[in-house]
């Protein structure tokens, strides 16, 4: 059966109705899931298995049958661990039907069909009794309902219901408890992801500043957690102002409440500074004694004797921004309060009963993500645009800026542009792009820069007072973009404005180029690695399921990843594959490039990375990808403000493998002007 799905094309801007198979959502869910990552997380799996064995043993020592409830069973792995450990029976609950069906197959494949019952329901809908889903209450509760924030996947409501209706009083629980930790830090880098700082420029011999409205300065920011691979943040990027402290614990073997709560810890500052950010993570004890522990603590906390902490992508660490930075004096104690509701956690640096979650009041945090804030705070990047504008600015002409929430109109005005107009493009329905207007007003430019509240294709000569555009500028940045080439929306906007441009119009950026390079990932490859066997259980059905989902479309697609968080080394030289000339309208025919990449370095190639570079003006370019290539000691450096596109090869290429020697990769990359899609194909040459 086919269904039609509507979506806004992020590159062309057009609304499209795509004919998809009825199982499209299912395939997307599986292809983008973290199942492979979790199944390949040896530390997680080993600790769970140890905790389950210990729990079953404690129940057996009391002379009881071990009846297990596994909430969120997924593949059925933890249920199979329980039966292997000696449990008499296990109920595995999985609400996602395709996953529940797969769990049934995996359980049968491993010979546990008579001991494990998979229930395709949400745990809060499960019933107990002779005619219910479970014959009796369980005395062992196993769960893996945790996300980076611990409670973001609904762990608290699920535990609350389970203790009331599904498990015995005094049951064993695996994990037994969880503890959330926090550390107060000052970090210019991380703070730049949440607050905008004034920008000082020298224009026409005068020092000028671009400032931001008070609403943005006092805004607490987005309510959602900022989850990152904190192990990739160097210690030089932050200053610890306190020791690591446990904020609160949850005992899963006892009744759990979903009610909102707060916990206050008195901190003794270890340094003078500005309190800006709370770094947070959790650990789980698999047994009551705490002898089996799975920890997410970053490298500067864990004493691993030179070894890296276990890598995982399904659980990371949390960055919480305080509502406002506050001075910290060494020796003067402070109260750090952690709050939580059903699904989220937040912090404040004072003892208070006011538990309201931070909510953005300036709209900027709703329109821009954290990397965008970092991008706008990047002085080196702003300087490139400033220098490029100085080279191409035509003071007596009409300047039009097309980007989301860009500072380019302000820069153009300060450089002496006579008439500046801004055409912001947003992915939400607003009558006025208020945060852009707020920035103009804060700089006294509301009467000097005109905001055009129309999409480019609907602009008319009257919008430009019957004049032609002589300078068309963009970063380009659009909030709808996910993959690097989605910002080519600017090219479509430029084409729609063709009749409004002067014959000698200057376009900034002049052009863009798409680059690629093959890489060996330190860890990211694990999210696409085969599951095979896990703790002795046959999980190959899961491999087939993921492969079928990835192959669901006619061609495999690149995925967006922020590679500054995922170390990799290059296995080939960077290569320019496509060039887009913004001085000209979009061509009618596809742009294509085929060639061969020499894999010249003796390492595994897990895939290809693609990124864009924008050529603003002669000798001035901006990269959304590679900043510095890798060498013998260091990994590649990537711009932290953008996600790069990663195309995973179906299997890693190993130049020195006795099975298959791949010294080169054939590639074919094409840009389809009709759809705005970049299609690619890679084949190893053996």
XYZ file of C-alpha atoms in Angstrom:
686
model
C 0.000 0.000 0.000
C 1.272 3.474 -0.885
C 0.664 6.672 1.074
C 1.427 10.307 0.248
C 3.596 12.288 2.658
C 3.842 16.072 2.479
C 7.131 17.799 3.226
C 8.821 21.104 2.557
C 11.911 20.526 0.445
C 14.739 22.151 2.453
C 16.773 22.954 -0.681
C 14.163 24.144 -3.178
C 11.678 25.464 -0.620
C 8.806 23.799 -2.481
C 6.089 21.717 -0.821
C 6.303 18.176 -2.106
C 3.938 15.228 -1.903
C 5.966 12.045 -1.924
C 4.539 8.609 -2.547
C 5.909 6.339 0.132
C 5.389 2.745 1.167
C 3.081 2.403 4.189
C 6.062 1.087 6.147
C 8.130 4.223 5.472
C 7.984 5.480 9.082
C 8.936 2.043 10.339
C 11.984 1.870 8.092
C 13.036 5.399 9.064
C 12.709 4.520 12.752
C 14.828 1.409 12.412
C 17.453 2.975 10.136
C 17.989 5.915 12.484
C 17.707 3.994 15.748
C 20.544 3.363 18.165
C 19.977 -0.402 18.289
C 23.320 -1.200 16.650
C 25.084 1.218 18.992
C 23.428 -0.309 22.070
C 24.015 -3.883 20.976
C 27.685 -3.080 20.380
C 28.051 -1.305 23.741
C 30.025 -4.047 25.464
C 30.362 -2.156 28.756
C 26.593 -1.641 28.988
C 25.757 -5.208 28.071
C 28.327 -6.777 30.398
C 27.174 -4.677 33.369
C 23.514 -5.502 32.702
C 24.291 -9.217 32.455
C 26.235 -9.114 35.733
C 23.429 -7.239 37.463
C 20.758 -9.612 36.143
C 22.710 -12.697 37.274
C 23.092 -11.200 40.746
C 19.370 -10.309 40.987
C 18.253 -13.792 39.895
C 20.642 -15.342 42.416
C 19.243 -13.229 45.268
C 15.691 -14.298 44.412
C 16.685 -17.979 44.135
C 18.507 -17.813 47.469
C 15.167 -16.818 49.055
C 13.603 -19.959 47.628
C 11.379 -18.059 45.198
C 10.732 -18.479 41.505
C 12.367 -15.707 39.491
C 9.647 -13.955 37.461
C 11.067 -11.093 35.408
C 9.436 -8.016 33.913
C 11.559 -6.384 31.198
C 10.092 -2.981 30.238
C 11.254 -1.656 26.882
C 12.737 -4.980 25.862
C 13.659 -3.829 22.331
C 15.494 -6.768 20.780
C 14.759 -9.003 23.764
C 18.432 -9.071 24.750
C 17.935 -8.380 28.469
C 15.089 -10.906 28.652
C 17.346 -13.578 27.159
C 20.053 -12.636 29.669
C 17.538 -13.150 32.487
C 16.494 -16.623 31.338
C 20.132 -17.591 30.771
C 20.851 -16.439 34.333
C 18.204 -18.865 35.614
C 14.955 -16.879 35.613
C 11.892 -19.098 35.463
C 9.918 -16.815 33.171
C 10.237 -13.368 31.627
C 7.695 -10.872 30.294
C 9.266 -8.547 27.724
C 7.237 -5.411 26.988
C 7.826 -3.472 23.757
C 5.406 -0.806 22.503
C 6.943 -0.387 19.015
C 5.210 -3.120 16.992
C 7.910 -3.783 14.351
C 10.484 -4.075 17.136
C 8.213 -6.349 19.172
C 7.795 -8.605 16.125
C 11.560 -8.702 15.691
C 12.065 -9.512 19.374
C 9.748 -12.519 18.978
C 11.907 -13.788 16.086
C 15.154 -13.231 17.998
C 13.799 -14.986 21.095
C 12.649 -17.943 18.974
C 15.958 -18.038 17.072
C 17.856 -18.350 20.353
C 15.559 -21.062 21.742
C 13.791 -19.054 24.469
C 10.241 -19.032 23.079
C 8.846 -21.097 25.985
C 10.404 -18.905 28.654
C 9.882 -15.387 27.279
C 6.595 -13.733 26.354
C 6.830 -10.554 24.256
C 3.939 -8.155 24.950
C 3.330 -5.489 22.305
C 1.897 -2.765 24.555
C 2.963 0.253 26.510
C 3.781 -0.949 30.027
C 1.029 1.232 31.494
C -1.524 -0.777 29.472
C -0.315 -4.186 30.648
C -2.671 -6.157 32.913
C -2.022 -8.866 35.497
C -4.296 -11.826 36.290
C -5.600 -15.112 34.919
C -6.979 -13.373 31.841
C -4.335 -10.624 31.723
C -1.059 -10.168 29.874
C 0.900 -11.415 32.910
C -0.251 -14.293 35.093
C 1.279 -12.782 38.224
C 3.336 -9.850 39.359
C 7.078 -10.052 38.749
C 9.705 -10.063 41.494
C 12.536 -8.824 39.257
C 12.195 -5.569 37.321
C 14.594 -4.973 34.434
C 14.486 -1.787 32.392
C 16.494 0.182 29.894
C 14.294 3.265 29.589
C 17.073 5.804 29.914
C 18.287 8.575 27.659
C 21.100 11.092 28.002
C 19.029 13.033 30.560
C 18.106 9.758 32.330
C 14.352 10.430 32.530
C 13.642 11.852 29.062
C 12.071 8.668 27.687
C 9.395 8.489 30.382
C 11.222 6.341 32.910
C 9.502 7.897 35.937
C 5.868 7.326 34.820
C 6.740 3.789 33.716
C 8.403 2.934 37.038
C 5.567 4.504 39.015
C 2.971 2.380 37.213
C 5.078 -0.782 37.376
C 5.475 -0.597 41.149
C 1.752 0.011 41.605
C 0.461 -2.671 39.252
C 3.093 -5.014 37.774
C 5.782 -5.950 40.335
C 5.824 -7.232 43.900
C 6.676 -5.027 46.858
C 10.387 -5.283 47.613
C 11.217 -6.550 44.118
C 14.739 -6.714 42.809
C 15.531 -4.069 40.191
C 18.208 -3.958 37.496
C 19.495 -1.319 37.531
C 19.012 -0.873 41.260
C 19.557 2.895 41.384
C 20.642 5.863 39.309
C 22.506 8.967 40.462
C 22.710 12.294 38.631
C 25.925 14.312 39.045
C 26.735 17.940 38.322
C 29.738 20.222 38.033
C 29.561 24.006 37.876
C 31.853 25.530 35.233
C 32.726 28.705 33.397
C 33.019 28.168 29.660
C 33.234 30.901 27.054
C 32.735 28.322 24.309
C 29.645 26.675 25.757
C 28.148 29.984 26.889
C 28.397 31.137 23.276
C 25.858 28.415 22.408
C 23.221 30.181 24.502
C 23.948 33.937 24.616
C 25.010 36.417 21.925
C 27.890 38.776 22.682
C 28.330 42.282 21.189
C 30.418 42.453 18.006
C 32.881 45.327 17.587
C 33.928 46.377 14.097
C 35.898 49.211 12.508
C 33.815 50.709 9.691
C 34.589 53.928 7.810
C 37.235 54.785 10.396
C 34.748 54.564 13.258
C 34.506 51.896 15.952
C 31.006 50.449 15.852
C 29.293 47.738 17.835
C 26.522 45.340 16.930
C 24.525 44.777 20.102
C 21.633 42.493 20.914
C 18.331 43.346 22.580
C 17.874 43.016 26.363
C 15.204 40.359 25.762
C 17.903 38.060 24.377
C 20.328 38.874 27.164
C 17.909 37.994 29.976
C 16.292 35.069 28.149
C 17.082 31.775 29.934
C 17.267 29.978 26.595
C 15.709 26.834 25.207
C 14.169 24.437 27.733
C 15.673 21.344 26.097
C 18.940 19.859 27.276
C 22.080 20.289 25.190
C 23.402 16.745 24.821
C 26.917 16.300 23.482
C 29.915 13.991 23.576
C 31.516 15.793 26.495
C 34.605 13.596 26.133
C 35.453 15.588 22.984
C 35.519 18.929 24.835
C 39.110 19.724 25.863
C 39.658 20.877 29.433
C 41.028 24.181 28.116
C 37.471 25.008 26.969
C 36.093 25.290 30.493
C 37.115 26.186 34.042
C 35.688 23.980 36.827
C 34.275 26.180 39.581
C 33.210 23.300 41.817
C 33.951 19.684 42.469
C 31.679 17.045 40.956
C 28.704 16.566 43.277
C 25.853 14.009 43.341
C 22.572 15.922 42.981
C 20.001 13.177 43.588
C 19.448 9.422 43.312
C 16.477 7.256 42.363
C 16.036 3.794 43.923
C 14.279 1.695 41.291
C 13.582 -1.204 43.672
C 11.123 0.969 45.622
C 8.025 2.894 44.513
C 8.988 5.763 42.203
C 7.059 9.006 41.815
C 6.683 10.992 38.631
C 5.882 14.144 40.631
C 8.074 17.195 40.138
C 10.813 17.588 42.736
C 13.881 19.657 43.565
C 17.180 18.907 45.278
C 19.644 21.461 46.614
C 23.355 20.873 47.178
C 25.690 23.359 48.830
C 28.749 23.965 46.677
C 32.145 25.157 47.844
C 33.680 26.965 44.859
C 37.238 25.901 44.047
C 37.957 28.909 41.803
C 36.851 32.460 41.194
C 34.902 32.912 37.972
C 31.539 33.285 36.310
C 29.060 30.477 36.821
C 27.568 29.867 33.378
C 27.062 26.176 32.760
C 26.257 23.001 34.658
C 27.794 19.847 33.213
C 25.817 16.768 34.168
C 25.753 13.014 33.689
C 24.544 9.932 35.519
C 25.596 6.475 36.543
C 23.575 3.379 37.331
C 24.304 0.745 39.969
C 23.204 -2.662 38.770
C 23.175 -4.095 42.315
C 22.261 -2.769 45.795
C 25.919 -2.738 46.913
C 26.961 -0.543 43.985
C 29.703 -2.978 42.994
C 28.462 -3.205 39.374
C 28.426 0.316 37.991
C 27.849 1.739 34.516
C 29.024 5.362 34.397
C 28.723 8.186 31.881
C 31.286 10.341 33.674
C 33.615 12.202 31.272
C 37.313 11.503 30.979
C 38.480 14.080 33.549
C 36.320 12.406 36.211
C 36.853 8.708 35.514
C 40.114 7.227 36.729
C 40.725 4.962 33.735
C 44.533 4.836 33.967
C 45.081 6.245 30.506
C 42.206 4.377 28.871
C 39.331 6.217 27.234
C 35.896 5.901 28.867
C 33.553 3.504 27.039
C 32.204 5.127 23.880
C 28.471 5.239 23.288
C 26.156 7.452 21.271
C 22.800 6.396 22.729
C 23.847 7.940 26.069
C 25.958 11.090 26.129
C 26.403 13.910 28.647
C 24.364 17.031 29.364
C 25.107 20.736 29.216
C 22.631 22.927 31.094
C 22.827 26.704 30.775
C 22.093 28.750 33.864
C 19.449 31.455 33.254
C 22.155 34.112 33.737
C 25.845 34.038 34.545
C 26.619 34.711 38.184
C 29.903 35.663 39.905
C 31.565 32.979 42.000
C 33.902 33.829 44.865
C 36.253 31.211 46.216
C 35.389 30.222 49.763
C 31.825 31.560 49.579
C 29.393 28.641 49.396
C 26.549 28.569 46.883
C 23.341 26.554 46.539
C 22.904 24.577 43.323
C 19.361 23.300 42.848
C 18.344 20.548 40.427
C 14.701 20.346 39.376
C 12.895 17.645 37.453
C 9.418 16.960 36.150
C 8.182 13.826 34.364
C 10.671 14.027 31.524
C 13.359 16.673 32.020
C 15.927 18.187 34.388
C 17.107 21.782 34.859
C 19.318 23.726 37.269
C 19.399 27.034 39.117
C 22.165 28.519 41.219
C 20.213 29.566 44.278
C 17.999 27.930 46.839
C 14.476 28.490 45.605
C 11.088 26.840 45.577
C 10.347 28.363 42.160
C 10.411 25.286 39.938
C 9.367 26.783 36.611
C 11.288 25.269 33.699
C 13.330 27.744 31.603
C 11.311 28.976 28.626
C 12.612 31.070 25.742
C 11.023 34.540 25.740
C 13.016 36.103 22.883
C 12.129 33.583 20.115
C 15.767 33.381 19.015
C 16.308 30.096 20.875
C 13.243 28.681 19.139
C 14.455 29.708 15.680
C 18.169 28.983 16.023
C 19.855 25.914 17.432
C 22.901 26.044 19.708
C 25.473 25.709 16.900
C 23.852 28.737 15.235
C 24.436 30.798 18.372
C 28.059 29.651 18.320
C 28.286 30.600 14.659
C 26.995 34.130 15.267
C 29.477 34.480 18.151
C 32.425 33.355 16.011
C 34.421 36.551 15.419
C 36.762 34.985 12.831
C 33.759 33.940 10.759
C 32.119 37.370 11.068
C 35.394 39.007 10.046
C 35.422 36.968 6.813
C 31.971 38.293 5.899
C 32.997 41.817 6.888
C 36.104 41.686 4.692
C 34.157 40.188 1.779
C 31.457 42.858 2.037
C 34.078 45.619 1.976
C 35.375 44.208 -1.317
C 32.021 44.021 -3.116
C 29.800 46.668 -1.522
C 28.209 49.197 -3.865
C 27.249 52.176 -1.651
C 24.672 53.618 -4.058
C 22.903 50.395 -4.901
C 20.166 48.230 -3.436
C 21.401 45.474 -1.117
C 19.171 42.487 -0.333
C 20.091 39.877 2.282
C 18.524 36.402 2.207
C 19.253 34.304 5.293
C 17.625 33.354 8.578
C 18.417 35.872 11.310
C 21.615 37.083 9.702
C 23.800 39.998 10.809
C 24.830 40.725 7.206
C 22.266 43.548 6.779
C 23.739 45.322 9.812
C 27.290 44.860 8.499
C 26.243 46.171 5.083
C 24.643 49.248 6.627
C 27.713 49.999 8.766
C 29.867 49.764 5.639
C 27.810 52.481 3.965
C 25.194 50.672 1.870
C 22.526 53.208 0.867
C 19.509 50.886 0.880
C 19.524 47.585 2.767
C 16.666 45.092 2.806
C 16.371 41.774 4.573
C 14.341 38.776 3.494
C 14.477 36.247 6.369
C 13.169 32.744 5.674
C 11.659 30.934 8.643
C 10.205 27.498 9.101
C 7.526 28.661 11.520
C 4.450 30.788 11.016
C 5.122 34.295 12.298
C 3.593 37.545 11.089
C 6.848 39.413 11.725
C 10.323 37.880 12.058
C 10.461 39.483 15.480
C 13.944 38.477 16.611
C 15.439 39.995 13.434
C 13.461 43.172 14.001
C 14.556 43.203 17.654
C 18.208 43.108 16.597
C 17.688 45.970 14.135
C 15.887 47.992 16.813
C 18.615 47.366 19.393
C 21.056 48.925 16.931
C 18.745 51.803 15.977
C 18.310 50.469 12.436
C 14.588 49.691 12.328
C 14.046 52.648 9.975
C 17.171 51.995 7.928
C 16.858 48.284 7.141
C 13.588 47.087 5.613
C 12.278 43.615 6.385
C 10.440 42.021 3.476
C 7.868 39.596 4.838
C 7.469 37.593 1.639
C 9.202 34.591 0.130
C 11.609 35.569 -2.685
C 9.347 34.272 -5.464
C 6.528 36.625 -4.383
C 8.582 39.822 -4.249
C 7.571 42.482 -6.776
C 9.270 45.615 -8.175
C 7.280 47.738 -5.713
C 9.025 45.975 -2.822
C 12.251 47.509 -4.129
C 10.691 50.881 -5.019
C 11.011 49.986 -8.705
C 14.785 49.688 -8.381
C 16.984 46.709 -9.196
C 19.088 44.732 -6.713
C 22.771 45.401 -7.266
C 24.102 43.386 -4.324
C 22.527 40.082 -3.216
C 24.061 38.654 -0.050
C 23.623 35.590 2.154
C 25.681 33.568 4.590
C 23.808 31.350 3.545
C 22.030 29.917 6.596
C 18.484 28.557 6.778
C 16.957 26.966 9.845
C 15.347 24.206 7.752
C 18.711 22.853 6.603
C 20.013 19.522 7.868
C 22.565 18.422 5.282
C 25.310 20.768 4.038
C 23.799 21.284 0.575
C 20.351 22.213 1.895
C 21.576 25.806 2.192
C 21.637 25.847 -1.613
C 18.125 27.165 -1.072
C 19.866 30.513 -1.558
C 20.543 29.563 -5.185
C 16.838 28.902 -5.752
C 15.979 32.228 -4.109
C 18.548 33.976 -6.305
C 17.011 32.363 -9.392
C 13.506 33.432 -8.347
C 14.800 37.019 -8.114
C 16.373 37.001 -11.594
C 14.101 39.734 -12.966
C 14.873 41.992 -9.995
C 18.667 41.878 -10.425
C 20.811 44.392 -12.283
C 22.749 43.073 -15.255
C 25.999 43.467 -13.318
C 24.647 42.265 -9.965
C 27.182 41.133 -7.384
C 26.269 37.987 -5.499
C 27.890 37.098 -2.184
C 28.816 34.322 -1.925
C 29.967 34.143 -5.527
C 29.909 30.366 -5.587
C 30.016 27.229 -3.487
C 31.791 23.914 -3.798
C 31.018 20.459 -2.487
C 33.973 18.534 -1.070
C 34.471 14.968 0.033
C 37.083 12.843 1.751
C 37.199 9.232 2.919
C 37.791 8.737 6.631
C 38.420 6.217 9.363
C 36.262 6.917 12.412
C 37.537 6.242 15.897
C 34.090 5.225 17.140
C 31.212 6.510 15.005
C 31.427 3.456 12.740
C 29.897 1.443 15.595
C 26.415 2.835 14.867
C 26.475 0.937 11.566
C 28.515 -2.106 12.608
C 26.908 -5.573 12.454
C 25.409 -6.896 15.682
C 26.239 -10.543 14.942
C 26.344 -12.136 18.372
C 25.947 -10.172 21.593
C 26.874 -11.755 24.927
C 26.569 -15.110 23.173
C 23.108 -14.468 21.679
C 22.440 -14.596 17.941
C 21.332 -11.086 16.887
C 21.773 -11.466 13.116
C 18.040 -10.941 12.570
C 18.643 -7.404 13.809
C 21.425 -6.969 11.229
C 19.036 -7.993 8.455
C 16.360 -5.670 9.796
C 18.691 -2.638 9.849
C 20.120 -3.491 6.421
C 16.651 -3.776 4.902
C 15.726 -0.425 6.411
C 18.864 1.245 5.063
C 18.214 -0.284 1.639
C 14.527 0.696 1.695
C 15.143 3.645 -0.621
C 16.662 3.074 -4.044
C 19.950 4.596 -2.907
C 21.503 4.959 0.507
C 21.616 8.459 1.904
C 24.153 10.557 3.721
C 23.456 11.404 7.354
C 24.174 14.681 9.193
C 26.670 14.377 12.063
C 28.629 17.044 14.007
C 32.070 15.553 13.413
C 33.833 17.688 16.014
C 32.197 15.245 18.450
C 33.293 12.137 16.526
C 37.078 11.838 15.946
C 38.235 10.568 12.575
C 41.350 10.450 10.421
C 41.406 11.054 6.703
C 42.284 8.132 4.444
C 42.343 10.238 1.271
C 43.059 13.812 0.276
C 40.114 16.244 0.264
C 38.519 16.476 -3.174
C 36.275 19.083 -4.804
C 33.473 17.258 -6.610
C 30.866 19.894 -7.575
C 30.847 23.687 -8.003
C 27.751 25.896 -7.867
C 27.964 29.296 -9.594
C 25.661 31.738 -7.811
C 26.357 34.463 -10.368
C 24.159 32.439 -12.709
C 20.664 31.059 -12.289
C 20.215 27.370 -11.506
C 20.937 25.293 -14.634
C 18.274 23.138 -16.195
C 20.396 20.015 -16.322
C 21.999 18.062 -13.457
C 25.562 18.706 -12.350
C 27.499 15.464 -12.236
C 31.007 14.362 -11.387
C 32.597 10.936 -11.461
C 36.093 9.909 -10.551
C 38.358 7.809 -8.399
C 39.553 8.583 -4.884
C 42.938 7.166 -4.013
C 42.879 5.641 -0.527
C 46.515 6.399 0.091
C 46.777 5.904 3.841
C 46.967 2.523 5.528
C 43.787 2.593 7.572
C 40.205 1.437 7.398
C 37.868 3.659 5.426
C 34.465 3.599 7.088
C 32.845 6.100 4.786
C 32.979 9.446 3.014
C 32.445 12.863 4.570
C 30.969 15.683 2.461
C 30.809 19.395 3.230
C 30.336 22.762 1.537
C 32.647 25.721 1.137
C 31.266 29.144 0.264
C 33.467 31.483 -1.750
C 32.340 34.924 -0.621
C 34.676 37.124 -2.621
C 38.154 36.805 -4.140
C 40.400 35.039 -1.585
C 37.671 34.952 1.103
C 35.935 31.624 1.783
C 33.950 29.976 4.559
C 34.022 26.228 5.209
C 31.242 24.192 6.787
C 33.506 21.189 7.155
C 37.205 20.440 7.317
C 39.313 22.962 9.214
C 42.520 20.941 9.436
C 43.434 17.552 8.037
C 44.659 14.793 10.326
C 48.280 13.864 10.852
C 50.101 11.003 12.576
C 49.190 12.283 16.046
C 45.961 14.259 15.725
C 42.497 13.722 14.291
C 40.836 15.925 11.691
C 39.473 19.228 12.933
C 35.959 20.204 11.831
C 33.999 23.401 12.187
C 31.862 23.053 15.336
C 28.997 25.174 13.989
C 27.749 22.813 11.270
C 26.905 19.190 10.753
C 28.768 17.391 8.019
C 27.280 14.704 5.760
C 28.499 11.153 6.371
C 27.987 8.369 3.864
C 28.788 5.020 5.491
C 30.190 2.347 3.210
C 28.332 -0.970 3.418
C 31.539 -2.428 4.873
C 34.825 -0.861 5.879
C 37.565 -0.771 3.237
C 40.850 -2.200 4.477
C 43.868 -1.618 2.218
C 45.955 -4.283 3.976
C 43.216 -6.866 4.354
C 44.174 -10.313 2.949
C 40.561 -10.768 1.890
C 40.025 -7.616 -0.174
C 42.597 -4.978 -0.977
C 40.898 -1.647 -1.748
C 43.349 1.066 -2.740
C 40.787 3.325 -4.395
C 37.090 4.176 -4.399
C 35.069 5.069 -7.470
C 32.542 7.807 -6.801
C 29.641 9.388 -8.649
C 28.051 12.555 -7.255
C 25.241 14.522 -8.885
C 23.065 17.533 -8.078
C 19.521 17.436 -9.449
C 18.224 21.018 -9.945
C 14.620 19.804 -10.159
C 14.650 18.284 -6.672
C 17.633 19.957 -5.020
C 18.957 16.531 -4.058
C 22.584 15.481 -4.064
C 22.847 11.807 -4.986
C 25.997 9.781 -4.535
C 27.372 6.317 -5.023
C 30.681 4.790 -3.935
C 32.245 1.528 -5.088
C 35.555 0.087 -3.877
C 38.043 -0.818 -6.584
C 39.617 -4.132 -5.628
